[in-house]
Coordinates of C-alpha atoms in Angstrom, one line a residue:
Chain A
X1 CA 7.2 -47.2 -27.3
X2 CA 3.8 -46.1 -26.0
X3 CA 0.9 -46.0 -28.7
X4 CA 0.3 -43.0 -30.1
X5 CA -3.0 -42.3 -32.0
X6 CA -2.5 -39.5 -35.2
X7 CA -6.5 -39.4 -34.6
X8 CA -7.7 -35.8 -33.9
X9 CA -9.5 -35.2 -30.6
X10 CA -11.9 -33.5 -32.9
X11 CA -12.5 -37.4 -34.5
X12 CA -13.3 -38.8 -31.0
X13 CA -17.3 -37.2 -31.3
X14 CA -17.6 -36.2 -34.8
X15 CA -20.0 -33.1 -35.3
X16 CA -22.4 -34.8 -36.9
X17 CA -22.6 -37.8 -34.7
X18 CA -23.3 -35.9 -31.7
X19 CA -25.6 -33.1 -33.2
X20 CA -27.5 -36.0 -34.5
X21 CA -26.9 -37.7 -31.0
X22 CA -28.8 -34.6 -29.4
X23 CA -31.5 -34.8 -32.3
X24 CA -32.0 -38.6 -31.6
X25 CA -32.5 -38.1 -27.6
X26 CA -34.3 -35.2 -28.5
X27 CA -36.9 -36.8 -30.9
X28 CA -37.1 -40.2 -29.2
X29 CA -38.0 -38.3 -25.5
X30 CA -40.9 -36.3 -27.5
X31 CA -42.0 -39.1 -28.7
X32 CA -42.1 -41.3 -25.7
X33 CA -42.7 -38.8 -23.1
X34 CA -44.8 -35.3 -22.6
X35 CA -42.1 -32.5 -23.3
X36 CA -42.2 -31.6 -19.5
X37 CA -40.9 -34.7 -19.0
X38 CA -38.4 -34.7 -21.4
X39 CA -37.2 -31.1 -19.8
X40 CA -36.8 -33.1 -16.5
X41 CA -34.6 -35.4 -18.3
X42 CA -32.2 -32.8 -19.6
X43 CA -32.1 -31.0 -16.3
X44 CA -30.8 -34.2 -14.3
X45 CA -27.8 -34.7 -16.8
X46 CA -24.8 -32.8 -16.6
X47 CA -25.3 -30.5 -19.3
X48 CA -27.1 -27.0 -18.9
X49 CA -29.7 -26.8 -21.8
X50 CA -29.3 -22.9 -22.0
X51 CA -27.5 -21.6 -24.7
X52 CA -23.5 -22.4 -25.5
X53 CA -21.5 -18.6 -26.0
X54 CA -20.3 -19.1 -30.0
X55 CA -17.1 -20.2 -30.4
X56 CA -15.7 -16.9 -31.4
X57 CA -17.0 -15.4 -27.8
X58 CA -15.2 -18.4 -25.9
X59 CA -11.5 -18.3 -28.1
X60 CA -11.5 -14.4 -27.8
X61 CA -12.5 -12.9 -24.6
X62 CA -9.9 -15.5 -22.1
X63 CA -7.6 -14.6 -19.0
X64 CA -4.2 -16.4 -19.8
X65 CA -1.7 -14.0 -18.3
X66 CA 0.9 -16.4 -19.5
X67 CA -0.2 -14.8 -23.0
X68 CA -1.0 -11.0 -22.0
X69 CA -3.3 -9.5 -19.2
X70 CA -5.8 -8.3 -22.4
X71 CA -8.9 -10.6 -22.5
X72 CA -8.1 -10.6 -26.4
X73 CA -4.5 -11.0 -26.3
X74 CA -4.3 -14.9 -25.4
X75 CA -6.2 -15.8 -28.8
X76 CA -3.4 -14.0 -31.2
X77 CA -0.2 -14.7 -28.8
X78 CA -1.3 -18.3 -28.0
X79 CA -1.2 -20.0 -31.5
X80 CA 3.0 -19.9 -31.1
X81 CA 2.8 -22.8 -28.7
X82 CA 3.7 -25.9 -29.1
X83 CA 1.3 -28.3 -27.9
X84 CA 2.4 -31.5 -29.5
X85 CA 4.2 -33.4 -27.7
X86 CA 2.8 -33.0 -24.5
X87 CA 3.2 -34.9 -21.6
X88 CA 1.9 -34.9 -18.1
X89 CA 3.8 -35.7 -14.8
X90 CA 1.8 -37.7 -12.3
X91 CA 3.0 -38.0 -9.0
X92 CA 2.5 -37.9 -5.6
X93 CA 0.6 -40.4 -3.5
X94 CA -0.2 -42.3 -6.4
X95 CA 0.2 -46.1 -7.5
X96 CA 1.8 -45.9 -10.7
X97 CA 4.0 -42.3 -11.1
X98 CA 5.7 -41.1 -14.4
X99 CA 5.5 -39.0 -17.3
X100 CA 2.8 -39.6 -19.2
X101 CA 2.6 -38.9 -23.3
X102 CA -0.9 -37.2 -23.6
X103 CA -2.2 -40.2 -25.8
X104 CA -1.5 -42.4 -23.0
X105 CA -3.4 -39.7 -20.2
X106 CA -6.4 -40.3 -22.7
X107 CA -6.5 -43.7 -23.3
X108 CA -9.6 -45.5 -22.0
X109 CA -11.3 -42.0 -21.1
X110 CA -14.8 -41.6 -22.5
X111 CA -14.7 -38.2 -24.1
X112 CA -18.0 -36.4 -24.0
X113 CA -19.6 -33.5 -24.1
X114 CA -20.5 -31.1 -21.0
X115 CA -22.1 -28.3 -21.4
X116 CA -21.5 -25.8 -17.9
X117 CA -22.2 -22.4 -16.4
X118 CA -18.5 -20.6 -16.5
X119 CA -18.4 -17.8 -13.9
X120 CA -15.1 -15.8 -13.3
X121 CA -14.5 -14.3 -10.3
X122 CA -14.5 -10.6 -12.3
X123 CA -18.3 -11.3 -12.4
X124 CA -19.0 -12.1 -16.5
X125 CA -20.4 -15.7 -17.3
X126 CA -20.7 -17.8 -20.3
X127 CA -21.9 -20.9 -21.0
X128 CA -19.1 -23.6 -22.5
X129 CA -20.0 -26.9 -24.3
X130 CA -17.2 -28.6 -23.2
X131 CA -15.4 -31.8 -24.9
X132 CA -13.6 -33.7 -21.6
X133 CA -13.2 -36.7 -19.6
X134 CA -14.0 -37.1 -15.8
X135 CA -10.5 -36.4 -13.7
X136 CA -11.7 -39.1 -11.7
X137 CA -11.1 -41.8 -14.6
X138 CA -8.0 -40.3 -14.7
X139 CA -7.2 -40.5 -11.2
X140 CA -8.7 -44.1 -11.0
X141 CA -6.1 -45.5 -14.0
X142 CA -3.1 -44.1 -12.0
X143 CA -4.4 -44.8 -8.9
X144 CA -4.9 -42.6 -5.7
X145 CA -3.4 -44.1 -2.4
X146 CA -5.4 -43.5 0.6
X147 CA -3.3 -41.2 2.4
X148 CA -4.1 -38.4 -0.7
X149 CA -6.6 -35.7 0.3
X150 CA -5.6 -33.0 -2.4
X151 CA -4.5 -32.8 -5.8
X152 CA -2.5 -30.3 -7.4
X153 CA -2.0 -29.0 -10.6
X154 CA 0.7 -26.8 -12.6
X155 CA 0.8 -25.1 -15.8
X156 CA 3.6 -25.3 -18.5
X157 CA 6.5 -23.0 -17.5
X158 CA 8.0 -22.2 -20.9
X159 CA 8.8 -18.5 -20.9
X160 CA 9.6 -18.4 -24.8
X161 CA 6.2 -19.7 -26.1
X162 CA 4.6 -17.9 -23.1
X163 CA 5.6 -14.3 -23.4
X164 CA 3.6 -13.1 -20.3
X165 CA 6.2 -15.4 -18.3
X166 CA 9.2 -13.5 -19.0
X167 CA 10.0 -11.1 -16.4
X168 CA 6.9 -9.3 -14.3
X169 CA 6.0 -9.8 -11.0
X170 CA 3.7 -13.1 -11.4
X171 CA 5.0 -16.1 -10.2
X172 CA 5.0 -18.9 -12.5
X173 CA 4.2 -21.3 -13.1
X174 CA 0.4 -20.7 -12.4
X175 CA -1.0 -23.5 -9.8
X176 CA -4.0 -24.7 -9.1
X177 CA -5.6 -27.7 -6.5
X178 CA -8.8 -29.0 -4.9
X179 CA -9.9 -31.3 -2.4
X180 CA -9.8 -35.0 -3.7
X181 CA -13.5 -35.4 -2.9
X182 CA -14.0 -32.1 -5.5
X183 CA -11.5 -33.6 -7.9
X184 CA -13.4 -37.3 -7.7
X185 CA -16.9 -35.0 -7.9
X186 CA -18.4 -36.4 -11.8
X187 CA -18.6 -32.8 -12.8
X188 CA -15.1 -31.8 -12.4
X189 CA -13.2 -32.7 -16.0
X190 CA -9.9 -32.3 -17.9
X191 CA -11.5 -30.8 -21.0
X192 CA -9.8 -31.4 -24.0
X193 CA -12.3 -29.4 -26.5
X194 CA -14.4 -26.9 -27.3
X195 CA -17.7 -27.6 -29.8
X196 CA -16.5 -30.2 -31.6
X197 CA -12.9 -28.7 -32.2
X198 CA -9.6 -28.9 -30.4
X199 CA -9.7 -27.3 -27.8
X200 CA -7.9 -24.3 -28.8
X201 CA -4.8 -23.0 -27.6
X202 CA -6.2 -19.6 -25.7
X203 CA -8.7 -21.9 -23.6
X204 CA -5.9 -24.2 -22.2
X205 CA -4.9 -26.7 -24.7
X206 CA -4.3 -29.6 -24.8
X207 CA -5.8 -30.1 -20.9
X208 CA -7.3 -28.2 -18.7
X209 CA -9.4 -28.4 -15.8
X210 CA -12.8 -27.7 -15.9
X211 CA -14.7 -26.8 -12.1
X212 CA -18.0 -25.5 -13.3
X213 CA -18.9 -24.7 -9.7
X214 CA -16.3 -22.3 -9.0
X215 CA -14.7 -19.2 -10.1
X216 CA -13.0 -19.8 -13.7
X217 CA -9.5 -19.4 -12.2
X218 CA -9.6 -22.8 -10.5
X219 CA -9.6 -24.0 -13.7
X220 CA -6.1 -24.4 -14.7
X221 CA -4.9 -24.8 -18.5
X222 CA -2.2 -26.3 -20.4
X223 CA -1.4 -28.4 -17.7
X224 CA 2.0 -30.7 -17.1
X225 CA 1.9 -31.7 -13.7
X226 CA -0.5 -33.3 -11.3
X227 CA 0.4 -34.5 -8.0
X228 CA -1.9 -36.2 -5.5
X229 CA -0.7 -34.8 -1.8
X230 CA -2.2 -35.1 2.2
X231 CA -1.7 -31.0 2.7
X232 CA -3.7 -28.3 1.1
X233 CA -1.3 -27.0 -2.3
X234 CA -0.9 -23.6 -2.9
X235 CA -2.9 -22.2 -5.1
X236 CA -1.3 -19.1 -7.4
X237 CA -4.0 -16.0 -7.2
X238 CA -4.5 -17.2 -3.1
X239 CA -0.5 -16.8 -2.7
X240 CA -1.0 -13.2 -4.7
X241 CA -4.2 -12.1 -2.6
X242 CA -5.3 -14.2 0.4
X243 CA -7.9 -11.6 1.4
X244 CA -9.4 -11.7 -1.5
X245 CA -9.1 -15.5 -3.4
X246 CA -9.1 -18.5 -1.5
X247 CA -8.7 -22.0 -1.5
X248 CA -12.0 -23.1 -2.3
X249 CA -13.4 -20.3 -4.7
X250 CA -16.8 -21.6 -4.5
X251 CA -18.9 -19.1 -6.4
X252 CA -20.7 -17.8 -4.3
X253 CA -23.5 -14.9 -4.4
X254 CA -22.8 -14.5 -0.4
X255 CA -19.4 -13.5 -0.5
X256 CA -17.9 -10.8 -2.3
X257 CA -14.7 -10.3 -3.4
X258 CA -13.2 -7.3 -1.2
X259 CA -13.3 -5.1 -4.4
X260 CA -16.2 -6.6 -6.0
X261 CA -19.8 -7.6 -5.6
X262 CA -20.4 -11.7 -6.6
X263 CA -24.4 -10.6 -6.5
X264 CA -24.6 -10.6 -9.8
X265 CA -23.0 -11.7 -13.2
X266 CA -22.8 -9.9 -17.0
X267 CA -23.3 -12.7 -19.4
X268 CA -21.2 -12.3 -21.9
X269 CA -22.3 -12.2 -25.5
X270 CA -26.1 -10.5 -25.1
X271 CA -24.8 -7.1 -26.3
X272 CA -24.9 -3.6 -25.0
X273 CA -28.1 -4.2 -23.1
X274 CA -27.8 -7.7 -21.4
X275 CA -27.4 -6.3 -18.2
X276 CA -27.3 -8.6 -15.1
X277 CA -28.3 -11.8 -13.7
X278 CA -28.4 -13.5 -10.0
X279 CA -26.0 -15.4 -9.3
X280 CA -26.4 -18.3 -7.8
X281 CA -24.4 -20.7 -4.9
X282 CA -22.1 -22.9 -6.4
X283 CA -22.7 -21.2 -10.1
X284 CA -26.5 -23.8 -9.6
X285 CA -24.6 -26.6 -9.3
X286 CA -25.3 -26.8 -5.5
X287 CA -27.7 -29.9 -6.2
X288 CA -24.1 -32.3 -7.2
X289 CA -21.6 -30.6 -5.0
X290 CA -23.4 -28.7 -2.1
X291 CA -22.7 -31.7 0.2
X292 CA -19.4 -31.8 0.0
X293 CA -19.2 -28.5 2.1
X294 CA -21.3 -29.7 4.7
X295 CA -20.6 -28.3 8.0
X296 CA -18.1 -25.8 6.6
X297 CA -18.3 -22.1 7.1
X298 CA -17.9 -20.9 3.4
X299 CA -17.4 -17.4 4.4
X300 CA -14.5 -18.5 6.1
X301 CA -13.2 -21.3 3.7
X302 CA -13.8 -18.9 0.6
Chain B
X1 CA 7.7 27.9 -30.0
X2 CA 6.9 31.3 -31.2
X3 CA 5.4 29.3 -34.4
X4 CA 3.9 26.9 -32.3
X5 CA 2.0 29.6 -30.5
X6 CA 1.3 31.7 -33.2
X7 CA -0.9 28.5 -34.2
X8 CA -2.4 27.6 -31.5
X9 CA -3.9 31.4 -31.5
X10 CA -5.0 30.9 -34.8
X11 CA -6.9 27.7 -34.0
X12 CA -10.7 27.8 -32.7
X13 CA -11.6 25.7 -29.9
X14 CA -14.5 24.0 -31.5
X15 CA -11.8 22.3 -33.7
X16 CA -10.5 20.7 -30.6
X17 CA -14.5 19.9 -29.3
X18 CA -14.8 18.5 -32.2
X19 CA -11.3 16.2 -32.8
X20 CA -11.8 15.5 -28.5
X21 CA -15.8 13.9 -29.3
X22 CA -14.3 11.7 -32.4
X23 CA -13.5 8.9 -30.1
X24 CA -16.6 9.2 -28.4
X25 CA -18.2 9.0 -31.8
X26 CA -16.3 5.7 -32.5
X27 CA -16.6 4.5 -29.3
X28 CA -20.3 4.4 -30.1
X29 CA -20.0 3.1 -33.4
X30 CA -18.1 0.3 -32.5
X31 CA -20.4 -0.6 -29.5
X32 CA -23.5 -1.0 -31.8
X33 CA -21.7 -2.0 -35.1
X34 CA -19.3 -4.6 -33.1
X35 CA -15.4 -3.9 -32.7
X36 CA -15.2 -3.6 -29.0
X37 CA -14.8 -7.6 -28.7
X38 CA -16.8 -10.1 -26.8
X39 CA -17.5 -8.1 -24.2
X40 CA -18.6 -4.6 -25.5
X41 CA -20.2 -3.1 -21.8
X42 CA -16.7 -3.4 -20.3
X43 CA -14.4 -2.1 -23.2
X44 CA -17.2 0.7 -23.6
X45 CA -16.5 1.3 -19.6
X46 CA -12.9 1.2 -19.7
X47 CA -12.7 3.6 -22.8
X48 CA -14.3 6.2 -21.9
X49 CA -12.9 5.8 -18.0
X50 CA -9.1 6.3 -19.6
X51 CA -10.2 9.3 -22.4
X52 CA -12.1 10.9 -19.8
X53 CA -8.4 10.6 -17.7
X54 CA -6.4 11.5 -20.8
X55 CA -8.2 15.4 -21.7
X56 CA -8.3 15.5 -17.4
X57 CA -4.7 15.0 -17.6
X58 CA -4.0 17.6 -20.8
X59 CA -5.9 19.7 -19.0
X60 CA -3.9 19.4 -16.3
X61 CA -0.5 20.2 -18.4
X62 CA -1.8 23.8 -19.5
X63 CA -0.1 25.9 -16.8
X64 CA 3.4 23.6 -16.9
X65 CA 3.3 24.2 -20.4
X66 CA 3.3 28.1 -20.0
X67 CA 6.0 27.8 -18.2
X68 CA 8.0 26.6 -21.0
X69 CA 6.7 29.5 -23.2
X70 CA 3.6 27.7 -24.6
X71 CA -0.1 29.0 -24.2
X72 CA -2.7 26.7 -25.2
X73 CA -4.6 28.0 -21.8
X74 CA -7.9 29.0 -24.5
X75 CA -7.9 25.6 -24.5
X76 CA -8.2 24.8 -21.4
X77 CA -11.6 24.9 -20.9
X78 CA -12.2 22.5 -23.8
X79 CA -10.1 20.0 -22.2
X80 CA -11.6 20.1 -19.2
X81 CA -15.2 19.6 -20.2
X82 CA -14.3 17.1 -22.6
X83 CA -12.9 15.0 -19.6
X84 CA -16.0 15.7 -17.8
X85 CA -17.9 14.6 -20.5
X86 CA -16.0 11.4 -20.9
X87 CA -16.6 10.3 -17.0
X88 CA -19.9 11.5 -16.7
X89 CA -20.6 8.8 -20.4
X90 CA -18.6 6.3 -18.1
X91 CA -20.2 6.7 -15.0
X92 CA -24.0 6.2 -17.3
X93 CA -22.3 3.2 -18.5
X94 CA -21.5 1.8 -15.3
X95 CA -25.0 2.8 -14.1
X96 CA -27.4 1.9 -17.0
X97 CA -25.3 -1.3 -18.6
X98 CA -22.6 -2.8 -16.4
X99 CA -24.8 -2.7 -13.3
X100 CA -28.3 -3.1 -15.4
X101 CA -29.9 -0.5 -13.0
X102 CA -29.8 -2.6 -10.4
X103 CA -30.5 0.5 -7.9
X104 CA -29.5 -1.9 -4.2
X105 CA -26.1 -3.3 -6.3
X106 CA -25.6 0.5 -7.2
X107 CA -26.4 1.8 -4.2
X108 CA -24.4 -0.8 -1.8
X109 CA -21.1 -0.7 -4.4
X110 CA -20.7 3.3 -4.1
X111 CA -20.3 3.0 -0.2
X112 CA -18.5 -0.2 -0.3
X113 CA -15.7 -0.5 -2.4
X114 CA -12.9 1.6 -2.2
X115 CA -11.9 2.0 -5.8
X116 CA -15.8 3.0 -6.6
X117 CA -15.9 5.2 -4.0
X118 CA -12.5 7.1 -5.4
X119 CA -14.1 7.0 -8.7
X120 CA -17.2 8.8 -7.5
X121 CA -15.6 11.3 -5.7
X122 CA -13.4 12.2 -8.6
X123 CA -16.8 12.6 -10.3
X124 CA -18.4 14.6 -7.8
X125 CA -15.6 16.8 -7.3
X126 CA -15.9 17.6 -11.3
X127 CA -19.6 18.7 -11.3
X128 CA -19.4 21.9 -10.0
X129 CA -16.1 22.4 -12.3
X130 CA -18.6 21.5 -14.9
X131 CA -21.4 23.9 -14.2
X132 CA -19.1 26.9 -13.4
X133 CA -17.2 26.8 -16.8
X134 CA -19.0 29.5 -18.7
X135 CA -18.1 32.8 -18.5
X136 CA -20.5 34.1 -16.8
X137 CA -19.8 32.1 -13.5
X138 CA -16.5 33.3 -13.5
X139 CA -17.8 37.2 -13.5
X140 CA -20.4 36.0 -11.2
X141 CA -18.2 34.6 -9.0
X142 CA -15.5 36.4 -9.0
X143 CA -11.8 35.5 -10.6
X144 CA -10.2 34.8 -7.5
X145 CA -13.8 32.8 -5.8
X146 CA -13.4 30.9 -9.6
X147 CA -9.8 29.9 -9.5
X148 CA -10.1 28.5 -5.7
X149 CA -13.3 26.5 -6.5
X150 CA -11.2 25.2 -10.1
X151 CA -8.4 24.4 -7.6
X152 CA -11.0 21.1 -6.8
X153 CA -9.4 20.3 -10.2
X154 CA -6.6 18.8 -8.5
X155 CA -8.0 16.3 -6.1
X156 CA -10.4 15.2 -8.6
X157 CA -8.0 14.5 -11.4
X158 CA -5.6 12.6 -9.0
X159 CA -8.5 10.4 -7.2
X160 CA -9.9 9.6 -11.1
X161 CA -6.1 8.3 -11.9
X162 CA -5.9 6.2 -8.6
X163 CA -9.4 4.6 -9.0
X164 CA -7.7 3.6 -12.1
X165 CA -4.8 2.0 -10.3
X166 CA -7.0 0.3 -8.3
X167 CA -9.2 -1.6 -10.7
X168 CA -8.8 -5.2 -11.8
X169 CA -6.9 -8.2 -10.7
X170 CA -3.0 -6.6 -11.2
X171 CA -2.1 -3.2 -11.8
X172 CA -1.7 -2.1 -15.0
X173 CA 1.3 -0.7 -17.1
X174 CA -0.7 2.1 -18.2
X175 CA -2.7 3.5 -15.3
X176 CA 0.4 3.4 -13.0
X177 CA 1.7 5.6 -15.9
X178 CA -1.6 8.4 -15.7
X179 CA -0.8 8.3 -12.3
X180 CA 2.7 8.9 -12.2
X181 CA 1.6 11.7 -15.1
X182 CA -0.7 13.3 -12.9
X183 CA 1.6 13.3 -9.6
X184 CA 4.0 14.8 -12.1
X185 CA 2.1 17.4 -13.1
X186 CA 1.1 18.5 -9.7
X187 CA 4.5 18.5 -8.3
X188 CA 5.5 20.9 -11.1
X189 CA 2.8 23.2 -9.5
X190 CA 4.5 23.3 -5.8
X191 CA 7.9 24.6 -7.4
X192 CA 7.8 28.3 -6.8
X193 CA 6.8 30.7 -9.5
X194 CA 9.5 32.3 -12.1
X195 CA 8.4 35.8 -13.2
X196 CA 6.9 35.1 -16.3
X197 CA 10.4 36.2 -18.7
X198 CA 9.6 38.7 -21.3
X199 CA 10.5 38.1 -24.7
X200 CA 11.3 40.0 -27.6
X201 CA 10.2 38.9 -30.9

């Protein structure tokens, strides 16, 4: 009988602990330093200092066709699911297989908090303070043979929590995949919160990938599968539109989606007259990640 | 239908300028006093896109509707502009707060993608639609000259309800719906003319 915790996920950083956490680094860095310095120190973490979207912006305005093709609907439709118990299927090329109960996917991750850039490929950005592990923790406790290049991933399939899987044209289950090098990448997470809440159900609960470098639908919730594989997986808006979402999904100000322009991005949540900003290669991650696509054409592996 | 008609003579068309800008109205409302959701630009957008469709498409069921006996044609006209004014508030908002005046995106998006490129021609075509609704362009212009230019009606109305059907990741429920409303509507157009039937009271 595996260990289960009845902790919260919302108990593994405590609000106050980590707002105080932030005030700590915060004071002790003026104190020691200039504040230019200390701005150079918050730069080279992980986190973005700009401002987090409010909690209400991130839980109400989500694409989860699994709960309605509204932005709003996901947040009313989604609270039916059942996300406890939840287990995760790891497979493929890895040293130790099987089901895994979600307490045991989290045991021995550090949870922390990331703040990141979110861009969708329909050209709106937030920012997202992120509660979440490093995949590759994951990926080191079950072990990745060497012969794995990819992983893959697959959303719950469970037409009568999720009404948008019964009937229509999409094919379910949704799934997702990257490159193992992009999946090992310590910016790629499994978030498991939002804030210091649960992450909740209309954002992916209880896991969900989090790419901050490419376009939001790489980031696949409410995940029960991952499999470690040597040939590229299928990827579910790519098997819907080749021409127009690829593989890699880099964002990218350079290429535009057939219909679209990826020039520019609407942050959300600056009202009627926020207008536009740049956007920029790899959603300004390009200083952790542009490596990895060295030597590629990325108007050819979009 | 007699009764029916008998009403519709009685009723002024500013009543139906008026009930056709209440949306509008709360359209605005909502955008300023929240309502319109996280993302206010793009419901604001969308709105005013599918009410400017919806009069376009009333608009569009006058004539069928004589057919049948009923003659709402005095408003017509009310319809019409009310449609026009919807697009021409979506078309601003796609300008001045989705794109941010960002003249080069503008600019490079109206030649370049297909469904803004439908969109804007639907829009164009309306303009002169627009400007010649007043009386007086139809005695300048002549009745028949009038009715062929109004003709653009068509086009326009269909190219507004497939740039519709082509926004966005999937189709939608609904604008497959205006569409198949609108080809509906035309097709009733190419059956050939009754003699309108007298009737006795």
């Amino acid at each position: 009988m595996p260990f289960k915790s009845d902790l919260r996920w919302s108990e593994v950083t405590p609000k106050s602990l980590f707002f105080n956490r932030r005030q700590i680094m915060a004071g002790a860095a003026g104190a020691l330093v200039s504040p230019i310095l200390a701005g150079r120190a918050a730069a080279a973490g992980f986190s973005t200092d700009e401002a987090p979207n409010t909690l209400e912006e991130i839980s109400t305005y989500n694409n989860y066709y699994e709960f309605g093709y509204s932005k709003e609907e996901p947040s009313t439709k989604a609270q039916a699911l059942t996300i406890d118990p939840w287990s995760v299927e790891i497979g493929g090329m890895v040293d130790k297989p099987g089901t895994y109960d979600l307490s045991d996917v989290l045991a021995g991750m550090t949870i922390e908090e990331r703040i990141y850039r979110f861009r969708c490929v329909e050209a709106w950005s937030m920012v997202i303070p992120w509660q979440g592990f490093e995949l590759s923790g994951l990926l080191n406790k079950v072990g990745v043979q060497p012969s794995a290049k990819f992983v893959a991933f697959e959303t719950l399939y469970r037409p009568e929590e999720m009404p948008g899987q019964q009937g229509g044209s999409f094919p379910y289950p949704y799934v997702e995949g990257v490159r193992l090098d992009e999946a090992m990448n310590p910016l790629t997470i499994l978030a498991t919160g939002l804030y210091d809440e649960e992450l909740p159900k209309q954002n992916g609960a209880p896991l969900r990938l989090v790419v901050p470098w490419k376009y939001g639908f790489k980031s696949i919730k409410a995940i029960v599968k991952i499999t470690l594989t040597d040939v590229m997986p299928p990827t579910t808006w790519n098997i819907l539109a080749a021409n127009e979402y690829g593989f890699y999904a880099n964002v990218n100000p350079g290429v535009d989606h057939p219909r679209w322009s990826q020039a520019s991005e609407r942050p959300i949540g600056g009202g009627l007259f926020a207008g536009r900003k740049d956007t920029v290669l790899f959603n300004g991650y390009g200083e952790q990640v542009a490596s990895l696509y060295a030597g590629q054409d990325l108007t050819v592996d979009y | 239908m007699d009764r029916l008609n008998a009403l519709a003579r009685k009723l002024p068309t500013w009543v139906v300028y008026l009930s056709g800008a209440v949306p509008f109205g709360l359209l605005v409302y909502s955008a300023f006093f929240g309502g319109l959701g996280a993302d206010p630009v793009k419901t604001l957008e969308l709105e005013l896109g599918e009410w400017g469709l919806r009069f376009l498409i009333a608009s569009l069921a006058i004539t069928p509707l004589m057919r049948v006996g009923l003659r709402l044609l005095k408003f017509r006209r009310a319809l019409g502009l009310l449609g026009f004014g919807y697009i021409l508030m979506h078309f601003t908002t796609w300008i001045v707060l989705d794109l941010g005046l960002r003249w080069g995106q503008i600019g490079a998006e109206l030649v370049k993608r297909p469904f803004i490129i439908v969109g804007f021609a639907a829009f164009v075509l309306l303009v002169p639609l627009a400007m010649t609704s007043w009386n007086g362009a139809i005695r300048r212009m002549g009745a028949a000259g009038w009715k062929k230019l109004h003709k653009l009606a068509y086009p326009a109305i269909f190219l507004g309800a497939v740039h519709f059907v082509m926004i966005g990741k999937v189709y939608s429920v609904d604008s497959i719906l205006y569409l198949a409303l609108t080809l509906a509507l035309l097709g009733l157009r190419l059956l050939p003319a009754r003699r309108p039937q007298r009737r006795t009271a």
